[in-house]
Amino acid sequence: MRPGFNVKGMYLHRNFSSSRLVRLLGDLASVEVEASKQDVAERLGEWLNVFDAITLHAAHQAIDAGNDKKPSDARLAKAPALEEEFHRVRTTLAKAITASDAPPGGNQTRNALPQPEAALETDAGYAPHRQRYLGQQRQMVLRIEALRAYVRDAMTRVSPELGQLASFDAVMDERLGAREQKLLSTVPVLLERRFKHLRNTQQQDVFGLEMQEVLLAELEVRLQPVVGLIEAFSNEVKKQP
């Protein structure tokens, strides 16, 4: 399915298996990644227990009830302000990923004399890479959670319908967030296999750039819920007189 265009260059993926992160990991692992044949409801059902399903159903019912209410008279927040904050956070995180020095074992300046510190890090194997990756993941979690909460708050001041949608997103995050974090925590494990392969084949100097590319792809995945919220926000604001 073709993705819908969203916040200035970001796309809302309708199928997770089509994301750049999945394709990159598939390429690095040299395996074929096939799109899931299950529909969204079937895949979501595998993530939820009965209590989760009841909670989400109640939140969804609340959205339907809010659709019949009139828009709030509260001062409308501006969509451009939300998009500006979104891009500020996205740019900050992307720069943190790409602006760091060349990771250990991945000299980006060819023919340069190796430094003692770099040699020590290289001898440490994959451990420094893992710590860098986990550190970037922690930063993404902290900043994107704050951004998502900021967008939800803005939505509650536009209309009851968007307020209910913000509440539903909060419930979704609470019920599915832990599962998402668990899945993304496996990425450094997959990268370790790639690191060992490159080291064994004496191609280790490309690993640093590959890891950056995977981190940027993961950033896109983590931002997807916020992209969807801002899209809903913008559409609702356009309806206001």
PDB file of C-alpha atoms in Angstrom:
ATOM      1  CA  MET A   1       0.000   0.000   0.000  1.00  0.00           C
ATOM      2  CA  ARG A   2       1.315   3.415  -0.879  1.00  0.00           C
ATOM      3  CA  PRO A   3       2.225   5.519   2.182  1.00  0.00           C
ATOM      4  CA  GLY A   4       0.397   8.782   2.821  1.00  0.00           C
ATOM      5  CA  PHE A   5       2.420  11.986   2.744  1.00  0.00           C
ATOM      6  CA  ASN A   6       2.699  13.748   6.075  1.00  0.00           C
ATOM      7  CA  VAL A   7       4.786  16.250   7.968  1.00  0.00           C
ATOM      8  CA  LYS A   8       7.160  17.847   5.451  1.00  0.00           C
ATOM      9  CA  GLY A   9       8.929  14.822   4.112  1.00  0.00           C
ATOM     10  CA  MET A  10       7.744  12.203   6.587  1.00  0.00           C
ATOM     11  CA  TYR A  11       5.502   9.393   5.413  1.00  0.00           C
ATOM     12  CA  LEU A  12       3.015   7.456   7.519  1.00  0.00           C
ATOM     13  CA  HIS A  13       3.702   3.801   6.725  1.00  0.00           C
ATOM     14  CA  ARG A  14       0.596   1.641   6.381  1.00  0.00           C
ATOM     15  CA  ASN A  15       2.683  -1.527   6.504  1.00  0.00           C
ATOM     16  CA  PHE A  16       5.529  -1.792   9.016  1.00  0.00           C
ATOM     17  CA  SER A  17       7.361  -4.353   6.893  1.00  0.00           C
ATOM     18  CA  SER A  18       7.760  -1.695   4.184  1.00  0.00           C
ATOM     19  CA  SER A  19       9.701   0.630   6.508  1.00  0.00           C
ATOM     20  CA  ARG A  20      13.297   1.529   5.725  1.00  0.00           C
ATOM     21  CA  LEU A  21      14.415   0.022   9.040  1.00  0.00           C
ATOM     22  CA  VAL A  22      13.052  -3.413   8.159  1.00  0.00           C
ATOM     23  CA  ARG A  23      14.558  -3.277   4.673  1.00  0.00           C
ATOM     24  CA  LEU A  24      17.948  -2.200   6.017  1.00  0.00           C
ATOM     25  CA  LEU A  25      18.072  -4.928   8.636  1.00  0.00           C
ATOM     26  CA  GLY A  26      17.036  -7.455   6.008  1.00  0.00           C
ATOM     27  CA  ASP A  27      19.812  -6.309   3.687  1.00  0.00           C
ATOM     28  CA  LEU A  28      22.475  -6.296   6.400  1.00  0.00           C
ATOM     29  CA  ALA A  29      21.451  -9.752   7.552  1.00  0.00           C
ATOM     30  CA  SER A  30      21.327 -10.962   3.931  1.00  0.00           C
ATOM     31  CA  VAL A  31      17.851 -12.410   4.350  1.00  0.00           C
ATOM     32  CA  GLU A  32      14.635 -11.919   2.426  1.00  0.00           C
ATOM     33  CA  VAL A  33      12.081  -9.864   4.380  1.00  0.00           C
ATOM     34  CA  GLU A  34       8.571 -10.678   3.257  1.00  0.00           C
ATOM     35  CA  ALA A  35       5.537  -8.528   3.973  1.00  0.00           C
ATOM     36  CA  SER A  36       3.228 -10.058   6.522  1.00  0.00           C
ATOM     37  CA  LYS A  37       0.108 -11.686   5.049  1.00  0.00           C
ATOM     38  CA  GLN A  38      -1.857 -10.907   8.216  1.00  0.00           C
ATOM     39  CA  ASP A  39      -4.035  -7.824   8.350  1.00  0.00           C
ATOM     40  CA  VAL A  40      -3.533  -5.141  10.989  1.00  0.00           C
ATOM     41  CA  ALA A  41      -6.205  -6.536  13.323  1.00  0.00           C
ATOM     42  CA  GLU A  42      -4.632 -10.010  13.293  1.00  0.00           C
ATOM     43  CA  ARG A  43      -1.152  -8.686  14.007  1.00  0.00           C
ATOM     44  CA  LEU A  44      -2.438  -6.357  16.732  1.00  0.00           C
ATOM     45  CA  GLY A  45      -4.266  -9.264  18.349  1.00  0.00           C
ATOM     46  CA  GLU A  46      -0.950 -11.048  18.852  1.00  0.00           C
ATOM     47  CA  TRP A  47       0.302  -8.105  20.899  1.00  0.00           C
ATOM     48  CA  LEU A  48      -2.693  -7.693  23.217  1.00  0.00           C
ATOM     49  CA  ASN A  49      -4.166  -9.682  26.065  1.00  0.00           C
ATOM     50  CA  VAL A  50      -7.846  -9.582  27.031  1.00  0.00           C
ATOM     51  CA  PHE A  51      -7.410  -6.686  29.464  1.00  0.00           C
ATOM     52  CA  ASP A  52      -5.555  -4.631  26.843  1.00  0.00           C
ATOM     53  CA  ALA A  53      -8.299  -5.299  24.284  1.00  0.00           C
ATOM     54  CA  ILE A  54     -11.042  -4.194  26.705  1.00  0.00           C
ATOM     55  CA  THR A  55      -9.137  -1.015  27.571  1.00  0.00           C
ATOM     56  CA  LEU A  56      -8.577  -0.115  23.924  1.00  0.00           C
ATOM     57  CA  HIS A  57     -12.204  -0.868  23.070  1.00  0.00           C
ATOM     58  CA  ALA A  58     -13.389   1.503  25.808  1.00  0.00           C
ATOM     59  CA  ALA A  59     -11.040   4.226  24.538  1.00  0.00           C
ATOM     60  CA  HIS A  60     -12.316   3.737  20.993  1.00  0.00           C
ATOM     61  CA  GLN A  61     -15.931   3.973  22.168  1.00  0.00           C
ATOM     62  CA  ALA A  62     -15.074   7.265  23.843  1.00  0.00           C
ATOM     63  CA  ILE A  63     -13.887   8.638  20.495  1.00  0.00           C
ATOM     64  CA  ASP A  64     -17.205   7.700  18.859  1.00  0.00           C
ATOM     65  CA  ALA A  65     -19.110   9.412  21.672  1.00  0.00           C
ATOM     66  CA  GLY A  66     -17.035  12.558  21.263  1.00  0.00           C
ATOM     67  CA  ASN A  67     -17.790  12.853  17.542  1.00  0.00           C
ATOM     68  CA  ASP A  68     -21.287  14.167  18.282  1.00  0.00           C
ATOM     69  CA  LYS A  69     -20.059  17.023  20.461  1.00  0.00           C
ATOM     70  CA  LYS A  70     -19.500  20.555  19.215  1.00  0.00           C
ATOM     71  CA  PRO A  71     -15.960  21.883  18.844  1.00  0.00           C
ATOM     72  CA  SER A  72     -14.490  23.560  21.877  1.00  0.00           C
ATOM     73  CA  ASP A  73     -14.365  27.355  22.083  1.00  0.00           C
ATOM     74  CA  ALA A  74     -10.842  27.108  23.493  1.00  0.00           C
ATOM     75  CA  ARG A  75      -8.122  28.968  21.635  1.00  0.00           C
ATOM     76  CA  LEU A  76      -6.895  26.826  18.747  1.00  0.00           C
ATOM     77  CA  ALA A  77      -3.277  25.830  18.702  1.00  0.00           C
ATOM     78  CA  LYS A  78      -1.495  26.366  15.408  1.00  0.00           C
ATOM     79  CA  ALA A  79      -0.536  23.417  13.222  1.00  0.00           C
ATOM     80  CA  PRO A  80       2.674  25.130  11.998  1.00  0.00           C
ATOM     81  CA  ALA A  81       3.861  25.431  15.622  1.00  0.00           C
ATOM     82  CA  LEU A  82       3.471  21.685  16.105  1.00  0.00           C
ATOM     83  CA  GLU A  83       5.264  20.928  12.857  1.00  0.00           C
ATOM     84  CA  GLU A  84       8.048  23.302  13.862  1.00  0.00           C
ATOM     85  CA  GLU A  85       8.512  21.510  17.190  1.00  0.00           C
ATOM     86  CA  PHE A  86       8.391  18.157  15.411  1.00  0.00           C
ATOM     87  CA  HIS A  87      11.183  19.147  13.045  1.00  0.00           C
ATOM     88  CA  ARG A  88      13.226  20.657  15.872  1.00  0.00           C
ATOM     89  CA  VAL A  89      13.157  17.365  17.781  1.00  0.00           C
ATOM     90  CA  ARG A  90      13.719  15.292  14.653  1.00  0.00           C
ATOM     91  CA  THR A  91      16.678  17.440  13.559  1.00  0.00           C
ATOM     92  CA  THR A  92      18.243  17.367  17.029  1.00  0.00           C
ATOM     93  CA  LEU A  93      18.064  13.578  17.190  1.00  0.00           C
ATOM     94  CA  ALA A  94      19.322  13.127  13.627  1.00  0.00           C
ATOM     95  CA  LYS A  95      22.290  15.408  14.285  1.00  0.00           C
ATOM     96  CA  ALA A  96      23.136  13.468  17.441  1.00  0.00           C
ATOM     97  CA  ILE A  97      23.264  10.322  15.322  1.00  0.00           C
ATOM     98  CA  THR A  98      25.312  11.697  12.430  1.00  0.00           C
ATOM     99  CA  ALA A  99      27.492  14.347  14.064  1.00  0.00           C
ATOM    100  CA  SER A 100      29.376  12.018  16.381  1.00  0.00           C
ATOM    101  CA  ASP A 101      32.949  11.013  15.631  1.00  0.00           C
ATOM    102  CA  ALA A 102      33.547   7.893  13.574  1.00  0.00           C
ATOM    103  CA  PRO A 103      32.554   4.893  15.701  1.00  0.00           C
ATOM    104  CA  PRO A 104      35.318   2.549  16.853  1.00  0.00           C
ATOM    105  CA  GLY A 105      36.588   0.253  14.141  1.00  0.00           C
ATOM    106  CA  GLY A 106      35.123   2.550  11.472  1.00  0.00           C
ATOM    107  CA  ASN A 107      37.721   5.155  10.499  1.00  0.00           C
ATOM    108  CA  GLN A 108      36.034   7.498   8.018  1.00  0.00           C
ATOM    109  CA  THR A 109      39.289   9.255   7.092  1.00  0.00           C
ATOM    110  CA  ARG A 110      41.263   6.847   4.993  1.00  0.00           C
ATOM    111  CA  ASN A 111      45.053   6.652   5.260  1.00  0.00           C
ATOM    112  CA  ALA A 112      44.968   8.447   8.618  1.00  0.00           C
ATOM    113  CA  LEU A 113      47.303   7.206  11.316  1.00  0.00           C
ATOM    114  CA  PRO A 114      45.425   5.178  13.960  1.00  0.00           C
ATOM    115  CA  GLN A 115      45.185   6.855  17.359  1.00  0.00           C
ATOM    116  CA  PRO A 116      45.846   4.918  20.587  1.00  0.00           C
ATOM    117  CA  GLU A 117      42.325   5.606  21.839  1.00  0.00           C
ATOM    118  CA  ALA A 118      40.801   4.278  18.616  1.00  0.00           C
ATOM    119  CA  ALA A 119      42.934   1.154  18.880  1.00  0.00           C
ATOM    120  CA  LEU A 120      41.684   0.514  22.395  1.00  0.00           C
ATOM    121  CA  GLU A 121      38.077   0.895  21.270  1.00  0.00           C
ATOM    122  CA  THR A 122      38.645  -1.415  18.323  1.00  0.00           C
ATOM    123  CA  ASP A 123      40.118  -4.037  20.618  1.00  0.00           C
ATOM    124  CA  ALA A 124      36.976  -3.755  22.759  1.00  0.00           C
ATOM    125  CA  GLY A 125      35.051  -5.308  19.869  1.00  0.00           C
ATOM    126  CA  TYR A 126      31.368  -4.556  19.548  1.00  0.00           C
ATOM    127  CA  ALA A 127      30.836  -3.274  23.124  1.00  0.00           C
ATOM    128  CA  PRO A 128      31.463   0.457  22.360  1.00  0.00           C
ATOM    129  CA  HIS A 129      29.105   0.271  19.388  1.00  0.00           C
ATOM    130  CA  ARG A 130      26.395  -1.306  21.546  1.00  0.00           C
ATOM    131  CA  GLN A 131      26.739   1.411  24.162  1.00  0.00           C
ATOM    132  CA  ARG A 132      26.509   4.125  21.513  1.00  0.00           C
ATOM    133  CA  TYR A 133      23.429   2.537  19.992  1.00  0.00           C
ATOM    134  CA  LEU A 134      21.682   2.081  23.334  1.00  0.00           C
ATOM    135  CA  GLY A 135      22.521   5.677  24.248  1.00  0.00           C
ATOM    136  CA  GLN A 136      20.918   6.961  21.048  1.00  0.00           C
ATOM    137  CA  GLN A 137      17.852   4.818  21.690  1.00  0.00           C
ATOM    138  CA  ARG A 138      17.473   6.296  25.173  1.00  0.00           C
ATOM    139  CA  GLN A 139      17.636   9.816  23.744  1.00  0.00           C
ATOM    140  CA  MET A 140      14.991   8.960  21.144  1.00  0.00           C
ATOM    141  CA  VAL A 141      12.664   7.539  23.795  1.00  0.00           C
ATOM    142  CA  LEU A 142      12.971  10.586  26.068  1.00  0.00           C
ATOM    143  CA  ARG A 143      12.601  13.266  23.399  1.00  0.00           C
ATOM    144  CA  ILE A 144       9.897  11.569  21.342  1.00  0.00           C
ATOM    145  CA  GLU A 145       7.788  10.733  24.394  1.00  0.00           C
ATOM    146  CA  ALA A 146       7.919  14.417  25.386  1.00  0.00           C
ATOM    147  CA  LEU A 147       7.036  15.491  21.826  1.00  0.00           C
ATOM    148  CA  ARG A 148       4.139  13.034  21.649  1.00  0.00           C
ATOM    149  CA  ALA A 149       2.752  14.325  24.957  1.00  0.00           C
ATOM    150  CA  TYR A 150       3.111  17.918  23.700  1.00  0.00           C
ATOM    151  CA  VAL A 151       1.124  17.132  20.539  1.00  0.00           C
ATOM    152  CA  ARG A 152      -1.580  15.322  22.537  1.00  0.00           C
ATOM    153  CA  ASP A 153      -1.965  18.339  24.806  1.00  0.00           C
ATOM    154  CA  ALA A 154      -2.371  20.631  21.792  1.00  0.00           C
ATOM    155  CA  MET A 155      -5.014  18.303  20.357  1.00  0.00           C
ATOM    156  CA  THR A 156      -7.159  18.505  23.495  1.00  0.00           C
ATOM    157  CA  ARG A 157      -7.445  22.283  22.974  1.00  0.00           C
ATOM    158  CA  VAL A 158      -8.825  22.034  19.427  1.00  0.00           C
ATOM    159  CA  SER A 159     -11.938  19.881  19.668  1.00  0.00           C
ATOM    160  CA  PRO A 160     -13.484  17.125  21.797  1.00  0.00           C
ATOM    161  CA  GLU A 161     -12.925  14.703  18.920  1.00  0.00           C
ATOM    162  CA  LEU A 162      -9.201  15.368  18.828  1.00  0.00           C
ATOM    163  CA  GLY A 163      -9.109  15.251  22.611  1.00  0.00           C
ATOM    164  CA  GLN A 164     -10.562  11.746  22.504  1.00  0.00           C
ATOM    165  CA  LEU A 165      -8.072  10.760  19.811  1.00  0.00           C
ATOM    166  CA  ALA A 166      -5.242  12.041  22.013  1.00  0.00           C
ATOM    167  CA  SER A 167      -6.569   9.932  24.879  1.00  0.00           C
ATOM    168  CA  PHE A 168      -6.759   6.888  22.620  1.00  0.00           C
ATOM    169  CA  ASP A 169      -3.169   7.433  21.513  1.00  0.00           C
ATOM    170  CA  ALA A 170      -2.100   7.604  25.160  1.00  0.00           C
ATOM    171  CA  VAL A 171      -3.798   4.261  25.834  1.00  0.00           C
ATOM    172  CA  MET A 172      -2.202   2.737  22.726  1.00  0.00           C
ATOM    173  CA  ASP A 173       1.200   3.957  23.858  1.00  0.00           C
ATOM    174  CA  GLU A 174       0.666   2.537  27.341  1.00  0.00           C
ATOM    175  CA  ARG A 175      -0.477  -0.868  26.062  1.00  0.00           C
ATOM    176  CA  LEU A 176       1.876  -1.284  23.096  1.00  0.00           C
ATOM    177  CA  GLY A 177       4.879   0.839  24.033  1.00  0.00           C
ATOM    178  CA  ALA A 178       6.616  -1.849  26.075  1.00  0.00           C
ATOM    179  CA  ARG A 179       6.268  -4.361  23.229  1.00  0.00           C
ATOM    180  CA  GLU A 180       7.673  -1.835  20.766  1.00  0.00           C
ATOM    181  CA  GLN A 181      10.667  -1.137  23.005  1.00  0.00           C
ATOM    182  CA  LYS A 182      11.304  -4.846  23.383  1.00  0.00           C
ATOM    183  CA  LEU A 183      11.328  -5.352  19.613  1.00  0.00           C
ATOM    184  CA  LEU A 184      13.598  -2.379  18.952  1.00  0.00           C
ATOM    185  CA  SER A 185      15.985  -3.553  21.662  1.00  0.00           C
ATOM    186  CA  THR A 186      16.818  -6.496  19.380  1.00  0.00           C
ATOM    187  CA  VAL A 187      18.303  -4.194  16.723  1.00  0.00           C
ATOM    188  CA  PRO A 188      21.717  -3.916  18.461  1.00  0.00           C
ATOM    189  CA  VAL A 189      21.778  -7.737  18.622  1.00  0.00           C
ATOM    190  CA  LEU A 190      21.286  -7.966  14.861  1.00  0.00           C
ATOM    191  CA  LEU A 191      23.953  -5.326  14.318  1.00  0.00           C
ATOM    192  CA  GLU A 192      26.424  -7.314  16.399  1.00  0.00           C
ATOM    193  CA  ARG A 193      26.128 -10.172  13.916  1.00  0.00           C
ATOM    194  CA  ARG A 194      26.817  -7.719  11.106  1.00  0.00           C
ATOM    195  CA  PHE A 195      29.819  -6.315  12.984  1.00  0.00           C
ATOM    196  CA  LYS A 196      31.334  -9.777  13.429  1.00  0.00           C
ATOM    197  CA  HIS A 197      30.801 -10.581   9.756  1.00  0.00           C
ATOM    198  CA  LEU A 198      32.509  -7.374   8.615  1.00  0.00           C
ATOM    199  CA  ARG A 199      35.349  -7.911  11.047  1.00  0.00           C
ATOM    200  CA  ASN A 200      35.923 -11.459   9.815  1.00  0.00           C
ATOM    201  CA  THR A 201      35.929 -10.285   6.185  1.00  0.00           C
ATOM    202  CA  GLN A 202      38.121  -7.241   6.932  1.00  0.00           C
ATOM    203  CA  GLN A 203      35.416  -4.736   5.940  1.00  0.00           C
ATOM    204  CA  GLN A 204      35.005  -3.253   9.411  1.00  0.00           C
ATOM    205  CA  ASP A 205      35.554   0.333   8.273  1.00  0.00           C
ATOM    206  CA  VAL A 206      32.012   0.546   6.815  1.00  0.00           C
ATOM    207  CA  PHE A 207      30.206  -0.528   9.975  1.00  0.00           C
ATOM    208  CA  GLY A 208      30.045   2.939  11.543  1.00  0.00           C
ATOM    209  CA  LEU A 209      28.140   4.369   8.594  1.00  0.00           C
ATOM    210  CA  GLU A 210      25.840   1.357   8.443  1.00  0.00           C
ATOM    211  CA  MET A 211      24.969   1.779  12.101  1.00  0.00           C
ATOM    212  CA  GLN A 212      24.172   5.451  11.554  1.00  0.00           C
ATOM    213  CA  GLU A 213      21.862   4.550   8.693  1.00  0.00           C
ATOM    214  CA  VAL A 214      20.020   2.005  10.853  1.00  0.00           C
ATOM    215  CA  LEU A 215      19.656   4.542  13.677  1.00  0.00           C
ATOM    216  CA  LEU A 216      18.176   7.119  11.288  1.00  0.00           C
ATOM    217  CA  ALA A 217      15.730   4.512  10.004  1.00  0.00           C
ATOM    218  CA  GLU A 218      14.752   3.625  13.569  1.00  0.00           C
ATOM    219  CA  LEU A 219      14.186   7.314  14.265  1.00  0.00           C
ATOM    220  CA  GLU A 220      11.649   7.411  11.423  1.00  0.00           C
ATOM    221  CA  VAL A 221       9.819   4.399  12.875  1.00  0.00           C
ATOM    222  CA  ARG A 222       9.668   5.914  16.355  1.00  0.00           C
ATOM    223  CA  LEU A 223       8.305   9.200  14.960  1.00  0.00           C
ATOM    224  CA  GLN A 224       5.446   7.552  13.055  1.00  0.00           C
ATOM    225  CA  PRO A 225       2.817   7.900  15.838  1.00  0.00           C
ATOM    226  CA  VAL A 226       3.608  11.615  16.156  1.00  0.00           C
ATOM    227  CA  VAL A 227       3.327  12.067  12.392  1.00  0.00           C
ATOM    228  CA  GLY A 228      -0.144  10.525  12.507  1.00  0.00           C
ATOM    229  CA  LEU A 229      -1.248  12.780  15.367  1.00  0.00           C
ATOM    230  CA  ILE A 230      -0.049  15.936  13.625  1.00  0.00           C
ATOM    231  CA  GLU A 231      -1.787  14.883  10.419  1.00  0.00           C
ATOM    232  CA  ALA A 232      -5.070  14.439  12.319  1.00  0.00           C
ATOM    233  CA  PHE A 233      -4.508  17.768  14.075  1.00  0.00           C
ATOM    234  CA  SER A 234      -3.903  19.617  10.799  1.00  0.00           C
ATOM    235  CA  ASN A 235      -6.972  18.097   9.151  1.00  0.00           C
ATOM    236  CA  GLU A 236      -9.193  19.105  12.069  1.00  0.00           C
ATOM    237  CA  VAL A 237      -7.867  22.658  12.222  1.00  0.00           C
ATOM    238  CA  LYS A 238      -8.657  23.090   8.511  1.00  0.00           C
ATOM    239  CA  LYS A 239     -12.304  22.310   9.289  1.00  0.00           C
ATOM    240  CA  GLN A 240     -12.546  25.064  11.908  1.00  0.00           C
ATOM    241  CA  PRO A 241     -14.274  28.285  10.806  1.00  0.00           C
TER     242      PRO A 241
END
